mmCIF file of C-alpha atoms and ligand atoms in Angstrom:
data_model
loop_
_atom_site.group_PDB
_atom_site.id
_atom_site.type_symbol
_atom_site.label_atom_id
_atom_site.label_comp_id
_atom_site.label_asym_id
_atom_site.label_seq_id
_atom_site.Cartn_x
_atom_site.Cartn_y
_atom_site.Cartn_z
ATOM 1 C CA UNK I 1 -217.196 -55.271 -70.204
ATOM 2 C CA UNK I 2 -215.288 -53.138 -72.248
ATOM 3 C CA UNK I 3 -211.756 -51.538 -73.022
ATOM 4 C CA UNK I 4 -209.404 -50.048 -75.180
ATOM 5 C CA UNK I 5 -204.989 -50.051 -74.427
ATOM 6 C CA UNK I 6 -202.621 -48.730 -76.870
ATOM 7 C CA UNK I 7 -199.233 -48.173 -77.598
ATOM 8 C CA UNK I 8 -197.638 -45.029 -76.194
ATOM 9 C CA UNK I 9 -198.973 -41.283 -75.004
ATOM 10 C CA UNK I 10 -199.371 -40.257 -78.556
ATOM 11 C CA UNK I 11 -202.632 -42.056 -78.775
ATOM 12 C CA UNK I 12 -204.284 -40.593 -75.856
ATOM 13 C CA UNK I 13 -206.048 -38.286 -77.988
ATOM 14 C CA UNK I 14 -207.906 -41.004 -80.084
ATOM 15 C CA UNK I 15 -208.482 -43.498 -77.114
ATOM 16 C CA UNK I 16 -209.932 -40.805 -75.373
ATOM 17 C CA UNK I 17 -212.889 -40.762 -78.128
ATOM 18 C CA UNK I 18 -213.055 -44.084 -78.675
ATOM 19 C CA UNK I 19 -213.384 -45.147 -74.979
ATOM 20 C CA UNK I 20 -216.109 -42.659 -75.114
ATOM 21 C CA UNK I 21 -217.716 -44.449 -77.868
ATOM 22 C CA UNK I 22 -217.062 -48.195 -76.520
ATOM 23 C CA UNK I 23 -218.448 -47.334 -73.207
ATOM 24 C CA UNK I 24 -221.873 -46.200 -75.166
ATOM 25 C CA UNK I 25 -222.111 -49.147 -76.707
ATOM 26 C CA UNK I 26 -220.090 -48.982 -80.131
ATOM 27 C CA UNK I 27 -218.143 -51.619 -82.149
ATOM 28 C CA UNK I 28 -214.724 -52.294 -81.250
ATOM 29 C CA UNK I 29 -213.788 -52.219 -84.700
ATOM 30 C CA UNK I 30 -214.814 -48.731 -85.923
ATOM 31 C CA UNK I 31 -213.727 -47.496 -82.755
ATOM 32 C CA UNK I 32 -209.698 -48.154 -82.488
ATOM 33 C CA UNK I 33 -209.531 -47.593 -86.274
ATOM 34 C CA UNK I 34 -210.741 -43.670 -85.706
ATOM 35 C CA UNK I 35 -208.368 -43.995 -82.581
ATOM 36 C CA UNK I 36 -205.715 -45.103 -84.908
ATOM 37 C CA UNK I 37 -206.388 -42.592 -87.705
ATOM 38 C CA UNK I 38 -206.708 -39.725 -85.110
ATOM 39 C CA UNK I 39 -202.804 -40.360 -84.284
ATOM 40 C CA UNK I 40 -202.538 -40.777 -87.876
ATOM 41 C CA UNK I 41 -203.630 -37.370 -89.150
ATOM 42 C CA UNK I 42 -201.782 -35.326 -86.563
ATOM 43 C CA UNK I 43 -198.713 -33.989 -87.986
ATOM 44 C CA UNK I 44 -196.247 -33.630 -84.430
ATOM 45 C CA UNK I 45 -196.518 -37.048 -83.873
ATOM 46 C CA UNK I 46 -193.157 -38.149 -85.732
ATOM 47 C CA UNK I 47 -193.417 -41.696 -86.235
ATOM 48 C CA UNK I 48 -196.790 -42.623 -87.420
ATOM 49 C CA UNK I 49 -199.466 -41.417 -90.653
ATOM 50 C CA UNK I 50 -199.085 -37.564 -91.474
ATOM 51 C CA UNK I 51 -195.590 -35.628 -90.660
ATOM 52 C CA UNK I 52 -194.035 -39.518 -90.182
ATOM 53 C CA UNK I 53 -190.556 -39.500 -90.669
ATOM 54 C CA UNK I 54 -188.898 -40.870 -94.241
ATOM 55 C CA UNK I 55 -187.040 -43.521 -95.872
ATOM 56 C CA UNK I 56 -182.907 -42.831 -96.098
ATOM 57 C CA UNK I 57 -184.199 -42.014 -99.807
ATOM 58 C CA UNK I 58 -186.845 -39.316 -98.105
ATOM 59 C CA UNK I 59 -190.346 -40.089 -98.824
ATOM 60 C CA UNK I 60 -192.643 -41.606 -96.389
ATOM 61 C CA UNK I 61 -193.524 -45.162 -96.483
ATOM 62 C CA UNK I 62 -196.372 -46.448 -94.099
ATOM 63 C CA UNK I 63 -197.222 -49.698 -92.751
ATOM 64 C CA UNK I 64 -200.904 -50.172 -91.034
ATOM 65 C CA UNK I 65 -203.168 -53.225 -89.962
ATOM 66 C CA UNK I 66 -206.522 -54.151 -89.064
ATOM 67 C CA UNK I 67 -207.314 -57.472 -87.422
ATOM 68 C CA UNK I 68 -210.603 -58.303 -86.650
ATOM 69 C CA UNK I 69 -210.782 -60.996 -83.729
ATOM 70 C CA UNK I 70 -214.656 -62.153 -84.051
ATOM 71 C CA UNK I 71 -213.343 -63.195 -87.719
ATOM 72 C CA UNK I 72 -209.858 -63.962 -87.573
ATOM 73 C CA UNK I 73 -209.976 -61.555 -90.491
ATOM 74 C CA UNK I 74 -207.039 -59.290 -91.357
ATOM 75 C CA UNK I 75 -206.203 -56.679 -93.747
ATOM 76 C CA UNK I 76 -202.305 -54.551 -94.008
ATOM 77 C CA UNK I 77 -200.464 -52.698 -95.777
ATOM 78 C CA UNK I 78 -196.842 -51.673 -96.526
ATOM 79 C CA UNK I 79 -194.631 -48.967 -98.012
ATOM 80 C CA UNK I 80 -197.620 -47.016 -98.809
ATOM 81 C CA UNK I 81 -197.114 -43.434 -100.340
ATOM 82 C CA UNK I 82 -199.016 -40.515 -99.833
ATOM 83 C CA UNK I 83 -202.625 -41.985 -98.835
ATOM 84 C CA UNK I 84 -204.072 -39.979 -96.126
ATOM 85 C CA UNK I 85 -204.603 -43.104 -93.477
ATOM 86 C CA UNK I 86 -203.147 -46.096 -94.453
ATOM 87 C CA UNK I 87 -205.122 -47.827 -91.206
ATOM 88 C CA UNK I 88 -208.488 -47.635 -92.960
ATOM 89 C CA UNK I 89 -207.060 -48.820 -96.008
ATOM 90 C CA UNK I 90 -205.689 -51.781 -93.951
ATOM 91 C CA UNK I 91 -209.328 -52.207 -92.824
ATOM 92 C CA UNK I 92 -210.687 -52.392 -96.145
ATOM 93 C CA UNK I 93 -208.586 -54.983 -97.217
ATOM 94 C CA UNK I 94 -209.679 -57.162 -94.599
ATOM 95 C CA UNK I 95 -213.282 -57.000 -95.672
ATOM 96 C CA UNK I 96 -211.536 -59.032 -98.935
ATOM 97 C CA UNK I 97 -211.587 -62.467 -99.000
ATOM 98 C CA UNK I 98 -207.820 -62.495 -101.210
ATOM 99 C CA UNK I 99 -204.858 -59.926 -101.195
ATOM 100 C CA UNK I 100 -204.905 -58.967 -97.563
ATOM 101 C CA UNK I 101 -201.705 -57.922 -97.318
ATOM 102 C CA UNK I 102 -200.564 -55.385 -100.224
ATOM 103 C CA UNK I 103 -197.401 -53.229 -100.635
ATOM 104 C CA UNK I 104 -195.754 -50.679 -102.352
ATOM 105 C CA UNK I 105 -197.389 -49.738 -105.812
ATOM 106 C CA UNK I 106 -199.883 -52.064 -105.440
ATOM 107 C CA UNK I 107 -201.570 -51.059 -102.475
ATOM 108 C CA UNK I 108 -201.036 -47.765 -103.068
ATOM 109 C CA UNK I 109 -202.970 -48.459 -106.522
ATOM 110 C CA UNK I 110 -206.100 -50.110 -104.632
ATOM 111 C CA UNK I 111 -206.314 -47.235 -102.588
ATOM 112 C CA UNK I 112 -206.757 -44.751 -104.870
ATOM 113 C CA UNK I 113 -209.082 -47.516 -106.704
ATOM 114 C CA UNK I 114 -211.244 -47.758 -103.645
ATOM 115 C CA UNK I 115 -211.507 -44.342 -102.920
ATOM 116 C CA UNK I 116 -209.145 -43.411 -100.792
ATOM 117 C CA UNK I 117 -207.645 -39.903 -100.642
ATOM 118 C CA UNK I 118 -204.042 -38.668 -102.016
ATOM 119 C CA UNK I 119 -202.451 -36.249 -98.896
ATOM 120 C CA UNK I 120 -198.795 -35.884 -98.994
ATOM 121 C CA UNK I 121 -197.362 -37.225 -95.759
ATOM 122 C CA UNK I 122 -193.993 -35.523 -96.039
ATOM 123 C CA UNK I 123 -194.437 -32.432 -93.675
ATOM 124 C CA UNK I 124 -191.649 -29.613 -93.598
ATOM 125 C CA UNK I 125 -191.163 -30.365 -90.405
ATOM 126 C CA UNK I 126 -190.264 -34.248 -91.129
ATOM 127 C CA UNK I 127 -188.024 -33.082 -93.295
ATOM 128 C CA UNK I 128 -186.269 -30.848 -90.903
ATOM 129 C CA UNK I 129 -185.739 -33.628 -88.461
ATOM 130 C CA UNK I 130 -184.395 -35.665 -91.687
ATOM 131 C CA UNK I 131 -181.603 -33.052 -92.772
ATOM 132 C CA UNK I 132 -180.732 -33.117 -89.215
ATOM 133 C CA UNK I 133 -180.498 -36.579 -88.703
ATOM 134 C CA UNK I 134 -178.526 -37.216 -91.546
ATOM 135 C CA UNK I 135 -176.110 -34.502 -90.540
ATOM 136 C CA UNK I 136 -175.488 -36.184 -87.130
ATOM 137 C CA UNK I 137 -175.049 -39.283 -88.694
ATOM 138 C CA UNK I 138 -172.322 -37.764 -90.540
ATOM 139 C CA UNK I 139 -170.889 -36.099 -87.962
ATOM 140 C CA UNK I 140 -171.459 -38.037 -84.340
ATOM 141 C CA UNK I 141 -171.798 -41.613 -86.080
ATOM 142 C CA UNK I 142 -174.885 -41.465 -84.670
ATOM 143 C CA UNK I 143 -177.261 -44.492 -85.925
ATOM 144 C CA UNK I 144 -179.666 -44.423 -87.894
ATOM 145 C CA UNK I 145 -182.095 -46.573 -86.366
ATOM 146 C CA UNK I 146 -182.523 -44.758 -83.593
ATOM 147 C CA UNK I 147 -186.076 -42.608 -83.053
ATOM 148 C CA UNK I 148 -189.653 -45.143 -84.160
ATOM 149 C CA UNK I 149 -192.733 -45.540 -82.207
ATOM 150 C CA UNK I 150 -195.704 -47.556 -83.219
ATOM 151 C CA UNK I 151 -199.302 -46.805 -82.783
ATOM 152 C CA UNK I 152 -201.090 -50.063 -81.757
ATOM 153 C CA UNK I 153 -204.590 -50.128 -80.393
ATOM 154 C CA UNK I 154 -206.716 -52.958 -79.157
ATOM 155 C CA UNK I 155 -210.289 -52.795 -78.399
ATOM 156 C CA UNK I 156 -212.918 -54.854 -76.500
ATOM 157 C CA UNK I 157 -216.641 -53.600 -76.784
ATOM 158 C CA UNK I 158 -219.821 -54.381 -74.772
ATOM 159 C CA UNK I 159 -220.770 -57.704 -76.880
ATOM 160 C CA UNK I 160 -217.596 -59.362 -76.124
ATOM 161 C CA UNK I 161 -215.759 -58.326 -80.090
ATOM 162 C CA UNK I 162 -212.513 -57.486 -80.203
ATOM 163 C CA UNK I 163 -209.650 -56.052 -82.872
ATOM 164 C CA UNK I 164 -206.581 -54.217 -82.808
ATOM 165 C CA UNK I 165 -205.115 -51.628 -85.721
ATOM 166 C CA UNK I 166 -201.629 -50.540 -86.164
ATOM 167 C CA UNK I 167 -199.779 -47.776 -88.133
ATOM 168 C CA UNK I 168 -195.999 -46.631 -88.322
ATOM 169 C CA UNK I 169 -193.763 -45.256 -90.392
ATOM 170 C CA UNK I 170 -191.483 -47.711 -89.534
ATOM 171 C CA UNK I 171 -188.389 -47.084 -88.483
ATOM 172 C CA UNK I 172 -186.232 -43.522 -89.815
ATOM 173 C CA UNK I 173 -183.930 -43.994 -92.103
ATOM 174 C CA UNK I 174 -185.233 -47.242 -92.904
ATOM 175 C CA UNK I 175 -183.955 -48.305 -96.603
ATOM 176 C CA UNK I 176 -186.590 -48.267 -99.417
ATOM 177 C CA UNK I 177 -189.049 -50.925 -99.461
ATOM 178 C CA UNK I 178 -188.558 -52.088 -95.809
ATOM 179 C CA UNK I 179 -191.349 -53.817 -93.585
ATOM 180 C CA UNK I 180 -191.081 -54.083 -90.099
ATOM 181 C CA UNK I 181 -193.377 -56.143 -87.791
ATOM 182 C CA UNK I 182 -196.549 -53.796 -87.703
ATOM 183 C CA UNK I 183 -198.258 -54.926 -90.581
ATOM 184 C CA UNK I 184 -196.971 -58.350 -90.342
ATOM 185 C CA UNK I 185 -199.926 -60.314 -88.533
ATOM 186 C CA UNK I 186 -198.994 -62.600 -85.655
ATOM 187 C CA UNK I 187 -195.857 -60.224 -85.005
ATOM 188 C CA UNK I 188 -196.978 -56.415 -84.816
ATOM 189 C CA UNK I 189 -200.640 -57.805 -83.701
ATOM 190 C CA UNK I 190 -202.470 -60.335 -83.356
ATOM 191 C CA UNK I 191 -206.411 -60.581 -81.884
ATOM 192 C CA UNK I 192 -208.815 -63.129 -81.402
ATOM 193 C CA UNK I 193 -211.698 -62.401 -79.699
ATOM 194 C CA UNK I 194 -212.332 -66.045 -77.748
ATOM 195 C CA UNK I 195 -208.935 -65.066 -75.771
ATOM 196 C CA UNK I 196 -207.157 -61.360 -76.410
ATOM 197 C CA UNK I 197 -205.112 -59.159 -78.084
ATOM 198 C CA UNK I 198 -201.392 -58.080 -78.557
ATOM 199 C CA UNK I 199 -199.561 -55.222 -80.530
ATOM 200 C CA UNK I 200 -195.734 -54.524 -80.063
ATOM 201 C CA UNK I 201 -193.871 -51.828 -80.947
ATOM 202 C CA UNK I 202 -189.970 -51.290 -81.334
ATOM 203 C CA UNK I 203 -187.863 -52.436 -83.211
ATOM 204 C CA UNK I 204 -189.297 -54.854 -86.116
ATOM 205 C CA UNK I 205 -186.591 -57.335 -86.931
ATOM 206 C CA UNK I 206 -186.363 -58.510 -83.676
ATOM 207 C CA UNK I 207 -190.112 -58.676 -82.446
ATOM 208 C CA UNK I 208 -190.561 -60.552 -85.758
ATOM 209 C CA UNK I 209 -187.867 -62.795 -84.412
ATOM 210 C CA UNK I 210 -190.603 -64.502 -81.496
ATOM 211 C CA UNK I 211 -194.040 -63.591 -83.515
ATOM 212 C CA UNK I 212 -194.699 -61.825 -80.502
ATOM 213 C CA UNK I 213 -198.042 -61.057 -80.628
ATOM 214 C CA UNK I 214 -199.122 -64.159 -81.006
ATOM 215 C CA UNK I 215 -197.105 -65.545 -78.701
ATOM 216 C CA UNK I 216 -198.655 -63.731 -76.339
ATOM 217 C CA UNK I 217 -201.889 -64.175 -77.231
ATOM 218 C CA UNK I 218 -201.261 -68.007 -77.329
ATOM 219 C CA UNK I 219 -200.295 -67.747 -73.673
ATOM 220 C CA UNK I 220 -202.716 -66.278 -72.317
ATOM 221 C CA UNK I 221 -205.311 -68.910 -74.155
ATOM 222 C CA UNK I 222 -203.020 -71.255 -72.124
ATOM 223 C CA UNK I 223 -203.724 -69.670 -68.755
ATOM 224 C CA UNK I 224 -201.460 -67.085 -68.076
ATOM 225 C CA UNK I 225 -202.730 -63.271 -67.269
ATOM 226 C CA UNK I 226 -202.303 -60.829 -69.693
ATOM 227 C CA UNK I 227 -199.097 -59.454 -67.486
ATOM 228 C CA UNK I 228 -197.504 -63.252 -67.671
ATOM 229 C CA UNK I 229 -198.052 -63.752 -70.895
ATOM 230 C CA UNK I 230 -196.601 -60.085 -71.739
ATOM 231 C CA UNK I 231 -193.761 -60.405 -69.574
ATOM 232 C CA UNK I 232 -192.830 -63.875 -70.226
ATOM 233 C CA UNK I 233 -192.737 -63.155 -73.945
ATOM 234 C CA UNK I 234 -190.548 -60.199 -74.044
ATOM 235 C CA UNK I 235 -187.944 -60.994 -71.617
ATOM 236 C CA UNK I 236 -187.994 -64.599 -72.870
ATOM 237 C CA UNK I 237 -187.619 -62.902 -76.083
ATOM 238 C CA UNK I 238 -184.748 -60.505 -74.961
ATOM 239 C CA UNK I 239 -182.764 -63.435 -73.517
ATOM 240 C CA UNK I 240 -182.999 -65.458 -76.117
ATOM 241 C CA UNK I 241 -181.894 -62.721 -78.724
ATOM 242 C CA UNK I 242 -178.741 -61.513 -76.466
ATOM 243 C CA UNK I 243 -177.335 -65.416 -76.440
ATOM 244 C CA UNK I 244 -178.082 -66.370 -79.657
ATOM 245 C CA UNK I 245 -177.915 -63.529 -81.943
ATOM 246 C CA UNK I 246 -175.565 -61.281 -79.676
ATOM 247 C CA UNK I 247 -178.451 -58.562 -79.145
ATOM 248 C CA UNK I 248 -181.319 -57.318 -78.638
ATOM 249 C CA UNK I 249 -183.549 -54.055 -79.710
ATOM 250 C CA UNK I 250 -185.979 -52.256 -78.390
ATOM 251 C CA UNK I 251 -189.193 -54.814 -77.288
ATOM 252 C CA UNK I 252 -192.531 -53.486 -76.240
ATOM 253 C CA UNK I 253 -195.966 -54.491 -76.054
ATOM 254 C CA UNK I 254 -199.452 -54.165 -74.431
ATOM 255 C CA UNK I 255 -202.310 -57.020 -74.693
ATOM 256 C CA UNK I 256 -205.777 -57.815 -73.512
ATOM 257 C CA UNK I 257 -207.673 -60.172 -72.666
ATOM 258 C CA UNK I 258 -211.570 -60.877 -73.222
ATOM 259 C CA UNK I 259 -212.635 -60.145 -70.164
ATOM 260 C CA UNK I 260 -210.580 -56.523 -70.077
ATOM 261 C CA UNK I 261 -207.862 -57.501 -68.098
ATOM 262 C CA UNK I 262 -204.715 -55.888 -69.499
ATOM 263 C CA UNK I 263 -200.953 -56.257 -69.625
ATOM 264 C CA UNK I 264 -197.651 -54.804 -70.779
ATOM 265 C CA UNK I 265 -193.866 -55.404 -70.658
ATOM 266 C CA UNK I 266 -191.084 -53.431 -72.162
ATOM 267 C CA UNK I 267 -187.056 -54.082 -72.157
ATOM 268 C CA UNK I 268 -186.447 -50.559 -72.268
ATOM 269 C CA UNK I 269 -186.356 -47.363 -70.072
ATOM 270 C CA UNK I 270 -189.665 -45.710 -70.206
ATOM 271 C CA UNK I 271 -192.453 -46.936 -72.281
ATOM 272 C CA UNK I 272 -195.780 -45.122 -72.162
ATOM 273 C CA UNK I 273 -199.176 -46.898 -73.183
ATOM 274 C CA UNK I 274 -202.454 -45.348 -72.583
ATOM 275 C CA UNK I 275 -205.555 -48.196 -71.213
ATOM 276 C CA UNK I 276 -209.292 -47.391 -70.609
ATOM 277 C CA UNK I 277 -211.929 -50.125 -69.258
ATOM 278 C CA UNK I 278 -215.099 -50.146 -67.455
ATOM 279 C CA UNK I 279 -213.228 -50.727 -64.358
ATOM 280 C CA UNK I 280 -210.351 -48.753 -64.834
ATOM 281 C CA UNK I 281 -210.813 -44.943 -65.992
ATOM 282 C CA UNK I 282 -208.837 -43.897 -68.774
ATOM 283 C CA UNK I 283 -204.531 -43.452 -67.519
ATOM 284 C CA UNK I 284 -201.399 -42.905 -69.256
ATOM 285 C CA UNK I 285 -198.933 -45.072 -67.695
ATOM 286 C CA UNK I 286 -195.533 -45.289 -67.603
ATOM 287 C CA UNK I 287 -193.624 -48.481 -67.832
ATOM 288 C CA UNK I 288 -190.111 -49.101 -67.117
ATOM 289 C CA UNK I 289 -188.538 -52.377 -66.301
ATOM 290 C CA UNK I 290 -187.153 -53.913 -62.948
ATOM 291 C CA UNK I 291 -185.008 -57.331 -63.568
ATOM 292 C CA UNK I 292 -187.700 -59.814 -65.503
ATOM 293 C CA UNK I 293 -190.755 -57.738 -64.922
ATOM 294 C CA UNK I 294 -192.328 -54.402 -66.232
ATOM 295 C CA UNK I 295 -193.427 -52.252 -63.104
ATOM 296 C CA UNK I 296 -195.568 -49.418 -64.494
ATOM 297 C CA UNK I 297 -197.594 -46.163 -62.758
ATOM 298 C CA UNK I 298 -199.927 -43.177 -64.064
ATOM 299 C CA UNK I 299 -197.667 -40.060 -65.821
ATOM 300 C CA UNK I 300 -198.097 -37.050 -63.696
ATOM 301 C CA UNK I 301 -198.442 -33.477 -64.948
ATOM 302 C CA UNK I 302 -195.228 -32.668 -65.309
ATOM 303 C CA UNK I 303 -194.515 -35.331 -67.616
ATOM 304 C CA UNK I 304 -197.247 -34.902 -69.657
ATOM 305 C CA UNK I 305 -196.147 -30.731 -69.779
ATOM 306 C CA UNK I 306 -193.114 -32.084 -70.750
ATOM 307 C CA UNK I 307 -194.077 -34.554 -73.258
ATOM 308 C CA UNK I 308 -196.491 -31.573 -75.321
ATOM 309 C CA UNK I 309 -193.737 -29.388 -74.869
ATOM 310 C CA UNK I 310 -190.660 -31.876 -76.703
ATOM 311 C CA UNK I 311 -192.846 -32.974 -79.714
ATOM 312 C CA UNK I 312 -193.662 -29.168 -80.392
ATOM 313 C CA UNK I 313 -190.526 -27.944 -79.692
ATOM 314 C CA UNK I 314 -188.107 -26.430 -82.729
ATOM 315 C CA UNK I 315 -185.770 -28.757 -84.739
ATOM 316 C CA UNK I 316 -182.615 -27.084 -84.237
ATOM 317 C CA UNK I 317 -180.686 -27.823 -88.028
HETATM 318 C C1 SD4 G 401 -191.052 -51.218 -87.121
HETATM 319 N N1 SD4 G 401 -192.027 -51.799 -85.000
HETATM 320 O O1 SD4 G 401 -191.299 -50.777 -88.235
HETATM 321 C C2 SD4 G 401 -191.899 -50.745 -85.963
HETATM 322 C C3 SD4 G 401 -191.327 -49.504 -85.418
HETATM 323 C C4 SD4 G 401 -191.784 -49.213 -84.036
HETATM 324 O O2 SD4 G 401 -191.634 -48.261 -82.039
HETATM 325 O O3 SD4 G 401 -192.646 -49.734 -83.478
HETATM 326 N N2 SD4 G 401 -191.213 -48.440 -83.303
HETATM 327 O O4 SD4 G 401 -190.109 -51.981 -86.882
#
């Protein structure tokens, strides 16, 4: 068996590939992390790698991981200026047995130690959609936090080996030096390859709040399917936020488990998330939730026609 799910339409592109390659045969690894750096390097996708969206200050800071579920091993990064994909510098780290997590200068320093290319992440058109946003915030009140989406991919190939990457640029307008929960392992992701694999995306300080991923993960090594376990966690999750810290932000997340069964749940209105297996050809879906549960069904054309046609369209300033 084999499989790939990820976070959101934007990595349809790369999962495309990569399903291509998993169904021949290839590593889970190597696979989602050219998934991940394909939605990386394309500049219209707003919210992760190249053309990201900046800081309040307005430079890009990235946050990527690699987990590697045969090995438990892991490898992130945060805050990281101006390297072309920070995901493959995450997966370099985790080949190191100390310093797994790095941030700021310093990872940004091992990067260009190791190899890894300079590229300037700040695209004209980022910075359109910055001058406007801080206009409306001005103006409307509008804030901030608003507009994010996380690239999180999870793989399962032929001999049973499974990982899952991540990549952001976190959330806009995010202050200087901020982390949210992708490249924090156990929240953003998690993978082990005896049970499954989670990755959430939305917003940070509150998926942090139930380690999510692993949460999930930990359920379904108790029994539940991945659609329990993903369910249960985020609505679970949700409640407990809205009683005890008085809300609750945006909570989504897909997982899978070793034998390619897959799940997601989301507490908000439409949440996209893109699965291949060998049993189930490769779909964009559409999730949206009904009371406790996450219903979800394939996009059709006009959605996707829609979809290309909003993240090309002009920033009006
Ligand atoms: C963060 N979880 O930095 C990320 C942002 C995100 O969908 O996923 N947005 O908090």
């Amino acid at each position: 068996m084999w499989g790939i799910i990820a976070t959101w339409r934007m990595a349809l592109e790369g999962v495309t590939e990569a399903a291509t390659q998993l169904a021949a045969g290839s590593g889970a690894s190597a696979s989602i992390v050219d998934a991940v750096a394909a939605v990386e390097d394309f500049p219209y996708y707003k919210s992760v790698g190249y053309g990201g969206l900046p800081t309040e200050n307005g430079e890009v800071e990235l946050d990527a991981a690699f987990m590697d579920g045969d090995t438990l091993a892991f490898g992130a990064v945060g805050n990281l200026i101006d390297i072309a994909n920070p995901v493959r510098v995450a997966q370099a780290l985790s080949r190191q047995r100390y310093n797994s997590l790095l941030v700021g200068q310093g990872a940004r320093e091992w990067a260009l130690e190791q190899g890894f290319a300079e590229k300037t992440m700040l695209t004209d058109r980022a910075m359109q959609h910055y001058r406007k946003r801080c206009r409306e915030t001005l103006d409307k009140g509008l804030s901030p936090y608003d507009g994010h989406d996380t690239v999180g991919i999870i793989g399962l190939d032929k001999q049973g080996s499974m990982s899952v990457a991540t990549s952001t640029s976190g959330l806009f307008m995010k202050k200087r030096g901020r982390i949210g929960d992708s490249p924090i392992m156990g929240s953003g992701f998690y993978c082990d390859s005896e049970t499954g694999a989670a990755t959430a995306t939305g917003v940070g300080e509150d998926l942090m709040k139930g380690c999510t991923s692993y949460e999930i993960v930990r359920r379904m090594a108790g029994g539940m399917t991945p659609q329990q376990a993903a369910d249960s966690v985020v609505f679970e999750l949700e409640d407990k936020l809205m009683s005890r810290f008085g809300r609750a932000g945006d909570l989504s997340v897909v997982c899978m488990n070793r034998k390619g069964e897959f799940g997601a749940a989301t507490n908000i209105k439409t949440f996209s998330f893109v699965v291949a297996t060998e049993k189930q050809p490769l779909t964009v879906f559409r999730a949206e939730r009904r009371a406790e549960k996450t219903h979800y069904q394939p996009v059709d054309d006009e959605w996707m026609q829609a979809y290309a046609a909003r993240i090309r369209a002009p920033i009006e300033e």
